[in-house]
Coordinates of C-alpha atoms in Angstrom, one line a residue:
X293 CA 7.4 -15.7 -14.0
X294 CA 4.7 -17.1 -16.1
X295 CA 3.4 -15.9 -19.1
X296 CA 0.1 -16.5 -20.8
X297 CA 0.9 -19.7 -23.3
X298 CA 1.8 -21.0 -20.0
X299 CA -1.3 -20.5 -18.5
X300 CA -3.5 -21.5 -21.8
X301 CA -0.9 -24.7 -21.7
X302 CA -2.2 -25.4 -18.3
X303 CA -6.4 -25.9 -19.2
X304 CA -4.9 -27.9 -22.1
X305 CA -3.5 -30.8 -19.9
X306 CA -6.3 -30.8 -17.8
X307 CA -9.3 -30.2 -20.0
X308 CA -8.2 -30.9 -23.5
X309 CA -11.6 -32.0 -24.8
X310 CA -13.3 -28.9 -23.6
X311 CA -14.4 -26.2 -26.1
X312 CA -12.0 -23.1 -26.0
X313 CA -12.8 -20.9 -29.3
X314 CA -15.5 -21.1 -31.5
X315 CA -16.9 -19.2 -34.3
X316 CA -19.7 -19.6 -37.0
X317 CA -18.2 -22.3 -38.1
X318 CA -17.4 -24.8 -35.6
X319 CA -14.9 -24.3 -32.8
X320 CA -11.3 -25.8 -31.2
X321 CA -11.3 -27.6 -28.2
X322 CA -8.0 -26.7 -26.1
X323 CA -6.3 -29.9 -27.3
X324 CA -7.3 -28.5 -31.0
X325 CA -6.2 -25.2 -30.3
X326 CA -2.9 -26.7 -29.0
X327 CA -2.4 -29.0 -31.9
X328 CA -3.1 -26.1 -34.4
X329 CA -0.6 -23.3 -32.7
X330 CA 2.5 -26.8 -32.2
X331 CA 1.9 -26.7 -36.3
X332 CA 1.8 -23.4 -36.8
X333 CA 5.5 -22.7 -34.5
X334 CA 6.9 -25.5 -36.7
X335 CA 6.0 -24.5 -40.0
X336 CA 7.5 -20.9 -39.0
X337 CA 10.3 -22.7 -37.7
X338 CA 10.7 -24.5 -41.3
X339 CA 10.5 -20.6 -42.7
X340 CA 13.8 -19.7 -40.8
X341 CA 12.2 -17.3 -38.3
X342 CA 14.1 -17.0 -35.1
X343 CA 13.0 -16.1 -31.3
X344 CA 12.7 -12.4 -31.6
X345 CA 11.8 -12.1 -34.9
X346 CA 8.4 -10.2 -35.7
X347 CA 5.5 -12.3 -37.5
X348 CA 2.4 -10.6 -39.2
X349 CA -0.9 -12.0 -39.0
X350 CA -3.2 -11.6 -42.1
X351 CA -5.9 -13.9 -41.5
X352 CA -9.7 -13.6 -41.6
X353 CA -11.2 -13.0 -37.9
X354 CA -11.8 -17.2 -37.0
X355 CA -11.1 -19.3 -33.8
X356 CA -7.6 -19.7 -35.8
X357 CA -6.3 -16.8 -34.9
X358 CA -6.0 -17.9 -31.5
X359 CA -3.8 -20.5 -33.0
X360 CA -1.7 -18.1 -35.0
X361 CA -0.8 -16.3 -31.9
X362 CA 0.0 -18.8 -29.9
X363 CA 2.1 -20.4 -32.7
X364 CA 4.3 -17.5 -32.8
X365 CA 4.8 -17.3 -29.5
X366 CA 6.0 -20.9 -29.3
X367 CA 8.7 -19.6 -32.2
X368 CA 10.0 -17.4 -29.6
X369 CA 8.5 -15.1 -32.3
X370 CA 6.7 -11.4 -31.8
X371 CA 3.0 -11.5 -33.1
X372 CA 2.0 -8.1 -35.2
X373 CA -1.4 -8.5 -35.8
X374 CA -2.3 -7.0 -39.5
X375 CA -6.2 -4.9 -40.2
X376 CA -5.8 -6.1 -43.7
X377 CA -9.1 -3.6 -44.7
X378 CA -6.1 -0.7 -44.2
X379 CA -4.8 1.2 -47.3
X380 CA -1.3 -0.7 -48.6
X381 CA 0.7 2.1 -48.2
X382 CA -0.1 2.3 -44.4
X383 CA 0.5 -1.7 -44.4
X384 CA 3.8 -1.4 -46.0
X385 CA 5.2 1.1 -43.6
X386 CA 4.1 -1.0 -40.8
X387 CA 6.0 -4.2 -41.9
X388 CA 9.4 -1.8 -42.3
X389 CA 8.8 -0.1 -39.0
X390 CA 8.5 -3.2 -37.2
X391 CA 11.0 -4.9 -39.3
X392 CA 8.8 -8.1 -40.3
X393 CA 10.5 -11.1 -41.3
X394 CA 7.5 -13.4 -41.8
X395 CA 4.1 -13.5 -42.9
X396 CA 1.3 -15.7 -41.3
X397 CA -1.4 -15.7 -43.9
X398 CA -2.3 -19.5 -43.3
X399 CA -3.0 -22.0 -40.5
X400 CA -2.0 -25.0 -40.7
X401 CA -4.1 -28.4 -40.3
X402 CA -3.4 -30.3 -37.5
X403 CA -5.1 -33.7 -36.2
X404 CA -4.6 -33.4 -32.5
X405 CA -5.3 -33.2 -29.4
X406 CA -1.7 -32.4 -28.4
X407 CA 0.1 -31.2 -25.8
X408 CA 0.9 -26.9 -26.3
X409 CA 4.3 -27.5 -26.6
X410 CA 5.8 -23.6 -25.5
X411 CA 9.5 -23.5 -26.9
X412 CA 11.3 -20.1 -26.1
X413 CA 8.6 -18.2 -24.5
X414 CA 10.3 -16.2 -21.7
X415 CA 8.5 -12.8 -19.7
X416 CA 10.7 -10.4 -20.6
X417 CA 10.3 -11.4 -24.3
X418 CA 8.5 -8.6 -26.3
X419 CA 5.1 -10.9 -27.1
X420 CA 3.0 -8.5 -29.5
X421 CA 3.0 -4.8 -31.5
X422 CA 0.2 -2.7 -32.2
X423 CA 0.4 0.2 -34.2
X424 CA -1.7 3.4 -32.9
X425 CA -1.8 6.4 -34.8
X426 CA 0.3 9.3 -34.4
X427 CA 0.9 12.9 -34.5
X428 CA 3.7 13.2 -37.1
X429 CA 2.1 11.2 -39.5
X430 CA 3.3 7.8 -38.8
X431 CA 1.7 5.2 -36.9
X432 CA 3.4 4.3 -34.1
X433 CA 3.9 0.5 -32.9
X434 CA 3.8 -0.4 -29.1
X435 CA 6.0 -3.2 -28.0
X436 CA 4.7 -5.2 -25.0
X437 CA 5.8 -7.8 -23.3
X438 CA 4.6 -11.2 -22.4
X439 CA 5.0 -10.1 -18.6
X440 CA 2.9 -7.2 -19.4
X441 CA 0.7 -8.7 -21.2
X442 CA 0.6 -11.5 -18.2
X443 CA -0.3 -8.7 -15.4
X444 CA -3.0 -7.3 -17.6
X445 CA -5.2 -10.3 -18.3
X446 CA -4.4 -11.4 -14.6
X447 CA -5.8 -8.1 -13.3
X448 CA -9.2 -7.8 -15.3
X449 CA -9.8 -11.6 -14.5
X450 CA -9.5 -10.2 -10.8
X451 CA -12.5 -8.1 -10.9
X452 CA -14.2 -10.2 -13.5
X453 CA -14.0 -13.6 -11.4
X454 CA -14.0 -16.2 -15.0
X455 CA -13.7 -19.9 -14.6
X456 CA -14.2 -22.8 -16.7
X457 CA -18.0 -21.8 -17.9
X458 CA -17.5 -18.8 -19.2
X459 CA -17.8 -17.6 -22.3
X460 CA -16.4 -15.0 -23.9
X461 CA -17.4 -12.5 -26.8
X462 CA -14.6 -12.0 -29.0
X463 CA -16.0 -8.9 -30.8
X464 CA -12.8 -6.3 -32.0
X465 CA -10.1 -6.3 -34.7
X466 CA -7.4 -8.0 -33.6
X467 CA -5.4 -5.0 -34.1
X468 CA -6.9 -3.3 -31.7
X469 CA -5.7 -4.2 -28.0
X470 CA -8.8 -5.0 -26.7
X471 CA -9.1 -8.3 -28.6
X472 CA -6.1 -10.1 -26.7
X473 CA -8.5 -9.1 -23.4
X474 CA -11.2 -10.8 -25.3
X475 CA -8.9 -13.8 -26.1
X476 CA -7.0 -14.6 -23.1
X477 CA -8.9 -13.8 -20.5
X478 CA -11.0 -17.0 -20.8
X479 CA -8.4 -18.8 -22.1
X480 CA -6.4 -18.2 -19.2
X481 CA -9.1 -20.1 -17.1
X482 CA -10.4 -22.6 -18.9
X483 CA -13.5 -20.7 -20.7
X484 CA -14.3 -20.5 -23.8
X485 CA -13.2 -17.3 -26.9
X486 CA -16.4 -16.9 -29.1
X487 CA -15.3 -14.7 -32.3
X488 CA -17.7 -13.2 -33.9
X489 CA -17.2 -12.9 -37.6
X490 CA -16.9 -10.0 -40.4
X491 CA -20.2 -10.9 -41.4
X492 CA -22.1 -10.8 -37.9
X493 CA -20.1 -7.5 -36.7
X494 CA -21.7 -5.8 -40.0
X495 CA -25.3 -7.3 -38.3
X496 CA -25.9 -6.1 -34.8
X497 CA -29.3 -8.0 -34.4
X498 CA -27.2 -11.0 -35.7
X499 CA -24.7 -10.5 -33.6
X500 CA -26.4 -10.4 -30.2
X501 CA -28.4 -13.3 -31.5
X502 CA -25.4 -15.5 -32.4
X503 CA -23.9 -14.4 -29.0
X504 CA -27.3 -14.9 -26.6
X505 CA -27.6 -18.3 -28.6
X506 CA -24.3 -19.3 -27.6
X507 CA -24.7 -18.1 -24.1
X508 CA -22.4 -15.4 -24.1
X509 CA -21.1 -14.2 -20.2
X510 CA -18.9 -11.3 -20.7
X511 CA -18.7 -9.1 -24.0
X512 CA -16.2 -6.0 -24.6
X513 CA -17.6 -3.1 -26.6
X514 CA -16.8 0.8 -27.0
X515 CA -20.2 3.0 -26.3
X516 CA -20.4 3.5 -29.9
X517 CA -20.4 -0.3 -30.3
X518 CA -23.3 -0.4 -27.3
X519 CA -25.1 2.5 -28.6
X520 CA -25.6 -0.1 -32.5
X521 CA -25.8 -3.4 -30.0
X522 CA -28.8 -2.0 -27.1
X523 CA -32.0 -2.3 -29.6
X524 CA -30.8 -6.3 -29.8
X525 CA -30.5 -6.9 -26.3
X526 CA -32.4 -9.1 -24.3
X527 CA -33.4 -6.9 -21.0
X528 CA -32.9 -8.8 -17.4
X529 CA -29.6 -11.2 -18.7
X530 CA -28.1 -10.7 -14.4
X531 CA -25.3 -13.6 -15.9
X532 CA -24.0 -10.8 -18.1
X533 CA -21.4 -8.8 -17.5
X534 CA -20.5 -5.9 -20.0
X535 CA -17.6 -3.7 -20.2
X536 CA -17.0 -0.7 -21.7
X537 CA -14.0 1.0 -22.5
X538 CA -12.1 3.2 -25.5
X539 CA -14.3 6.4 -25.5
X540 CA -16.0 8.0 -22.6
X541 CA -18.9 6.3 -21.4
X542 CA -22.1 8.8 -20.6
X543 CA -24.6 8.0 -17.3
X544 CA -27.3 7.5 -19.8
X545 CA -25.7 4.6 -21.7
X546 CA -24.7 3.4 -18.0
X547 CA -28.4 3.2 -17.4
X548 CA -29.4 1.1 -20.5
X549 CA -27.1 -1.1 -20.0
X550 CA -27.8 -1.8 -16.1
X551 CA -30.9 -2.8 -17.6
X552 CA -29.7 -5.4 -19.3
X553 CA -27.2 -6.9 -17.6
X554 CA -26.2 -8.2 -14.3
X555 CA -23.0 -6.0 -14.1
X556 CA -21.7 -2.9 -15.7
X557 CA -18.2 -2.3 -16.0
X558 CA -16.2 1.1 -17.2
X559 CA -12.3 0.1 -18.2
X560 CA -9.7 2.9 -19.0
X561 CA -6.1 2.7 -21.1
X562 CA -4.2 3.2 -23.5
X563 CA -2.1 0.7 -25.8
X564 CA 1.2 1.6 -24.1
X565 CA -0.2 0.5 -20.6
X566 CA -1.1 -2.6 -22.4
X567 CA -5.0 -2.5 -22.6
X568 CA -6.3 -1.5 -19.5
X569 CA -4.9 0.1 -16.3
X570 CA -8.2 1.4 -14.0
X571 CA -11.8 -0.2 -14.3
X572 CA -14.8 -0.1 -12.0
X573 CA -18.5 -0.8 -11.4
X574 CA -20.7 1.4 -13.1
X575 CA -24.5 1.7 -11.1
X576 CA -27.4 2.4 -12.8
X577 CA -27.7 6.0 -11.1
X578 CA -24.2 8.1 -12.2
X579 CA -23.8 11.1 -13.1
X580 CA -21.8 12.5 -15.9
X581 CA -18.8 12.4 -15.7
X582 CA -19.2 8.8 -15.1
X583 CA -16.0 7.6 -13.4
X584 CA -13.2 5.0 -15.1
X585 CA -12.5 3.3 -11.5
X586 CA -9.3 2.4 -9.5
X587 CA -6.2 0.9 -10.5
X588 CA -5.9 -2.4 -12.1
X589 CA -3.8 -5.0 -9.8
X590 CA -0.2 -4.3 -10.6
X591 CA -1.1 -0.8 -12.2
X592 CA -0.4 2.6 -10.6
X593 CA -2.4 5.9 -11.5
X594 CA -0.6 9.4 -11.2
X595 CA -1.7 12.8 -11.5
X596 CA 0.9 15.4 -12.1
X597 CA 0.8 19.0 -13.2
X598 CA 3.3 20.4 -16.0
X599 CA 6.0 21.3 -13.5
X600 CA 6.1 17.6 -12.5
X601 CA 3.9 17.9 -9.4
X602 CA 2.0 15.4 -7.9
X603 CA -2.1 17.5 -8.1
X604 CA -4.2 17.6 -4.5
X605 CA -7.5 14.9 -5.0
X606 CA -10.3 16.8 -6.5
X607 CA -7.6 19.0 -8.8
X608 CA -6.9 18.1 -12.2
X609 CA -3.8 16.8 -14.1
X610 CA -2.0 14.8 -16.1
X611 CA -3.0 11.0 -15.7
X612 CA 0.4 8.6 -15.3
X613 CA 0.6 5.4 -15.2
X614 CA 3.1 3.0 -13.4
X615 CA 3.9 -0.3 -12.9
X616 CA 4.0 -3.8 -13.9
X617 CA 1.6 -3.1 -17.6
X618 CA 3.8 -0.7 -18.9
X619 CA 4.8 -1.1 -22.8
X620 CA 8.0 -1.6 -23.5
X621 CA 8.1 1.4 -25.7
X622 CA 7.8 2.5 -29.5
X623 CA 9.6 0.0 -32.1
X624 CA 12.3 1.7 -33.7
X625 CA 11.2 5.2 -31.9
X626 CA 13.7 5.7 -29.3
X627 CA 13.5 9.6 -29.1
X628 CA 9.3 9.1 -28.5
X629 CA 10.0 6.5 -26.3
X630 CA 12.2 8.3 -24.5
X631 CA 10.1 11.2 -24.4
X632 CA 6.6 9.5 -23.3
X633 CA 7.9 6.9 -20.7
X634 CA 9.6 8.6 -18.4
X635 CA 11.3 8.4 -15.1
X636 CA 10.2 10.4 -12.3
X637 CA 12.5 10.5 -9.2
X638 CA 9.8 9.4 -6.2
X639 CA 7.3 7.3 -8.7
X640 CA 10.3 5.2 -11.1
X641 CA 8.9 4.6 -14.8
X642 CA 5.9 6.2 -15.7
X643 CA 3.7 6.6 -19.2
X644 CA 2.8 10.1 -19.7
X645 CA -0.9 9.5 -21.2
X646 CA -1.8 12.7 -22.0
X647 CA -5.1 12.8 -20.5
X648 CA -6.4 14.9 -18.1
X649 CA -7.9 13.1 -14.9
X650 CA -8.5 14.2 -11.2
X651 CA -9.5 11.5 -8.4
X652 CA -12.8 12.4 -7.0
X653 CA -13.7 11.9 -2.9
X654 CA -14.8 7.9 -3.5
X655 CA -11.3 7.0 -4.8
X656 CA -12.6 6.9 -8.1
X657 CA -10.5 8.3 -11.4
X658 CA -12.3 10.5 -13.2
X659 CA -11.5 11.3 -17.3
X660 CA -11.3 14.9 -18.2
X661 CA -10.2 14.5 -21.9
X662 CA -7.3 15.1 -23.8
X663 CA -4.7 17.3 -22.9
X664 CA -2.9 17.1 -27.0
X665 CA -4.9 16.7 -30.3
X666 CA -5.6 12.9 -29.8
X667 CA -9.4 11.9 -30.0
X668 CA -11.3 8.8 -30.0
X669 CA -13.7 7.2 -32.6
X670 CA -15.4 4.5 -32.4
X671 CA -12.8 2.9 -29.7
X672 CA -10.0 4.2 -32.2
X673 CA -7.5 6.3 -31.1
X674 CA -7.0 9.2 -34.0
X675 CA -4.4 11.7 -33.9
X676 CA -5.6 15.0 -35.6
X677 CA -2.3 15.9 -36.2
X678 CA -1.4 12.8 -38.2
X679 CA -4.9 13.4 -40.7
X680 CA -3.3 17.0 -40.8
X681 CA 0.0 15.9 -42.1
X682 CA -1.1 13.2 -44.8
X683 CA -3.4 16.3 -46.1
X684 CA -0.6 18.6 -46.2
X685 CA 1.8 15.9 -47.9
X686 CA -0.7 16.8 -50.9
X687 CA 0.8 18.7 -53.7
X688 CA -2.4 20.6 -53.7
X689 CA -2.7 21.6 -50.5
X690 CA -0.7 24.5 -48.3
X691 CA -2.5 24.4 -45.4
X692 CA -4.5 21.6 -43.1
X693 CA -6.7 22.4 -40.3
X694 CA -8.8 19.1 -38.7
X695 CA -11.3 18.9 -36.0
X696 CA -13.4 16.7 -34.3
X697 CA -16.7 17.2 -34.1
X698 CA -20.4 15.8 -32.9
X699 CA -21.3 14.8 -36.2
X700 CA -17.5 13.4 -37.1
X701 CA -13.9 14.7 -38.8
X702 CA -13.6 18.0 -40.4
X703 CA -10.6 19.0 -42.3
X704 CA -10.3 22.6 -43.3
X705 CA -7.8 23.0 -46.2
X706 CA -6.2 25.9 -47.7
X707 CA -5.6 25.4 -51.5
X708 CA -6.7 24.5 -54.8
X709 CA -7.4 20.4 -53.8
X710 CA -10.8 19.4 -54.7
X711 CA -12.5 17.5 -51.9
X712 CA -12.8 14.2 -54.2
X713 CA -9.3 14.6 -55.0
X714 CA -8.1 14.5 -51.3
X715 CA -10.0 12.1 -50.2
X716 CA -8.9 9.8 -52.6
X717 CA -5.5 10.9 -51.2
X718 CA -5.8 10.4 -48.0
X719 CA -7.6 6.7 -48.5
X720 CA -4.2 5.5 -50.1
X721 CA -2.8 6.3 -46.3
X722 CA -5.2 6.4 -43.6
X723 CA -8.0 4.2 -42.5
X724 CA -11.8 4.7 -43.5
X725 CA -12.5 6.0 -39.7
X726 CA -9.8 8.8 -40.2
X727 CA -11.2 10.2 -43.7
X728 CA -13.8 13.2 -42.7
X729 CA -16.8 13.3 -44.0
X730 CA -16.9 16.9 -44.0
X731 CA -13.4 19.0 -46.2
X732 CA -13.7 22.3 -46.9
X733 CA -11.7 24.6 -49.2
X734 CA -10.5 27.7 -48.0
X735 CA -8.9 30.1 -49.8
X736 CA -6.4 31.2 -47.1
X737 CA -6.2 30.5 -43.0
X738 CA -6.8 33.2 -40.4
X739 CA -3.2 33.1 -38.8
X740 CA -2.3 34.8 -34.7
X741 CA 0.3 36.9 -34.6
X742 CA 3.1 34.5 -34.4
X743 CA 1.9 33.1 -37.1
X744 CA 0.4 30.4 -36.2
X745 CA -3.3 28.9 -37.6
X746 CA -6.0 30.2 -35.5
X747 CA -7.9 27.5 -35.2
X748 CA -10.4 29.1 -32.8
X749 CA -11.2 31.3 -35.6
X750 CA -11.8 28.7 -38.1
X751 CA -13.7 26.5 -35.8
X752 CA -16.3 29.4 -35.5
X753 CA -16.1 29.7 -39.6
X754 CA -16.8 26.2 -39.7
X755 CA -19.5 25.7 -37.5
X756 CA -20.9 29.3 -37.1

């Protein structure tokens, strides 16, 4: 089976002076790129890392990092790309969790054009982790595979047709899943990566001006991301596709962007299915809810009720997914592994999403929201309960209570913390998306009679 350095070795014998990542500063053709990654794979070699072994990436967002991954996985190596902007603490658990045994911090020169040459790069090799948050507190980090990883980029370029001109924006952390879509996917067909820089992501007119200017053809964003982007588009581009994926997309942002692009896509999934598993075209006259489409090529989606029953179309229930994009699980969770990817007797392995979905007449999957605590901002996916427990782990505090709201987090405390005090806390652990602007001090929680928080009650506190 093939695997993606395969493919990216492919466009690199036959079109190794054509441009395949750029940035600000200049860009790689694909015999570049290939002579950059072969340098990279030895000098990790000359480190002592083995095939298997797990390599962080700490580099500034460039058209090397295509060159770092691709370097690993010619070491037979597993890529963790690192958010360096994350508090240390959170950083260092990370590395122990996923048992790093080498840092990438620099790439190394290389002359080229050369051959990619791909070493121990084998499907059922785990090819990448990515740490989401989660609900006791500690991050969690997905392993995936290169053949899921493989089937993923292979079904989006399905519905998105690329070849050799296109050009790709390159827009998201490359801790966050959606970047190896950004990367690969033209890379897997001979386009062309554009990765937009710290600097232009904290500029959206300069952003879409850097992006029009280099006549960008497909660009990934969450609706948040849109929402700061539509001012700075130029209306009528039909050679633009969008997508839109990470947070629920609304039939008014569907609209604006129909008006500026040629085609309007909606992508749903979680890490653990390995970006995306359903997607679909998105007119410029939905409705709310606006649908997340069908299944991806290779993908499966299953709706199942609590006592493991497949739900009638038009009912809701628990979204499952199946099939050839799974994750491989949690690294060095076997319990939550266990416990999330499960086995059902008619369907085989499924991922238990915890979303709530139902499949409306047209075919379409519709989102319904989260059946746990887990929200998402800003295409992040934040576990309440895990802002909750950090709190707690304050001497300070008894008690931690956190919501989401419209106007961001709240975090209700009961104790004698000062809101300064925790937030400085919780900054040495969490990212700056997960501290609330909003913490209030209560001097004790309204409790039910098992003795358990009643959150109802605060939530009317809070916002009454």
């Amino acid at each position: 089976m093939s695997t993606v350095p395969h493919d990216v070795a492919g466009w690199v014998k036959l079109s190794p002076g054509a441009v395949a990542v750029e940035d600000p500063a200049g860009g790689l053709t694909y015999g570049r790129l290939a002579a950059r990654a072969n340098a990279v794979a030895d000098e990790l070699r000359r480190r002592g890392v083995r095939p298997g072994e797990v390599v962080a990436i700490e580099l500034p967002r460039s058209a090397d990092y295509a060159a770092a991954i691709l370097g690993v996985w010619q070491a037979g190596a597993v890529a963790l790309p690192v958010d360096t902007t994350l508090p240390p603490e959170r950083l260092r658990y990370q590395a122990r969790q996923a048992g790093v045994a080498e840092t990438l911090s620099v790439v190394p020169q290389a002359s080229g054009p050369e051959p990619l040459r791909l070493g121990a790069v084998r499907a059922g090799d785990r090819a990448y982790i990515l740490f989401t948050s989660g609900s006791t507190g500690r991050p969690k980090g997905v392993e995936v595979s290169h053949a899921s990883l493989h089937n993923c980029v292979h079904a989006v370029a399905d519905l998105l047709k690329p070849d050799s001109r296109e050009r790709y924006a390159a827009n998201h952390t490359f801790a966050f899943d959606m970047s190896l879509v950004e990367l690969f996917v033209p890379l897997s067909y001979g386009g062309a990566a554009l990765v937009t820089t710290e600097a232009l992501q904290a500029r959206p007119d300069r952003l879409v001006a850097w992006l029009e200017e280099r006549g960008a053809t497909v660009v990934h964003a969450t609706p948040t991301a849109w929402r700061s982007l539509m001012p700075y588009l130029t209306p009528g581009q039909r050679e633009l596709q969008v997508v839109c994926g990470g947070e629920q997309m609304t039939a008014r942002l569907a609209d604006e962007l129909a008006e500026r692009a040629g085609r309007v896509w909606n992508f749903y999934g979680p890490t653990e299915v390995t970006v995306w598993c359903t997607a679909g075209l998105v007119g410029p006259a939905e409705t709310d809810p606006v649908p997340v489409g069908r299944p991806l090529a290779g993908y499966r989606i299953h709706l199942i009720d609590r006592e493991g029953r497949p739900v009638p179309d038009g009912e809701q229930g628990e979204i499952h997914v199946g099939g050839q994009g799974l994750a491989m699980g949690y690294t060095g969770m076997p319990e939550l592994t266990a416990e999330s990817f499960t086995e059902h007797p008619e369907y085989g392995r499924l991922y238990r999403t915890g979303d709530l979905g139902r499949m409306r007449p047209d075919g379409q999957l519709q989102f319904d929201g989260r059946r746990d605590r887990q929200v998402q901002l800003g295409g992040y996916r934040v576990e309440l309960g895990e802002l909750e427990s950090v709190a707690q782990d304050h001497p300070l505090v008894e008690l931690a209570a956190a919501y989401a709201l419209d106007e961001g987090l709240l975090l209700l405390v009961q104790g004698q913390v000062t809101g300064r005090a925790l937030r400085k806390h919780l900054a040495t652990f969490l990212p700056s998306y997960m501290i609330p602007p909003r913490i209030e001090t209560l001097p004790s929680f309204p409790l039910t009679p098992t003795k358990k928080i009643d959150r109802a009650a605060l939530l009317t506190w809070a916002t009454g």
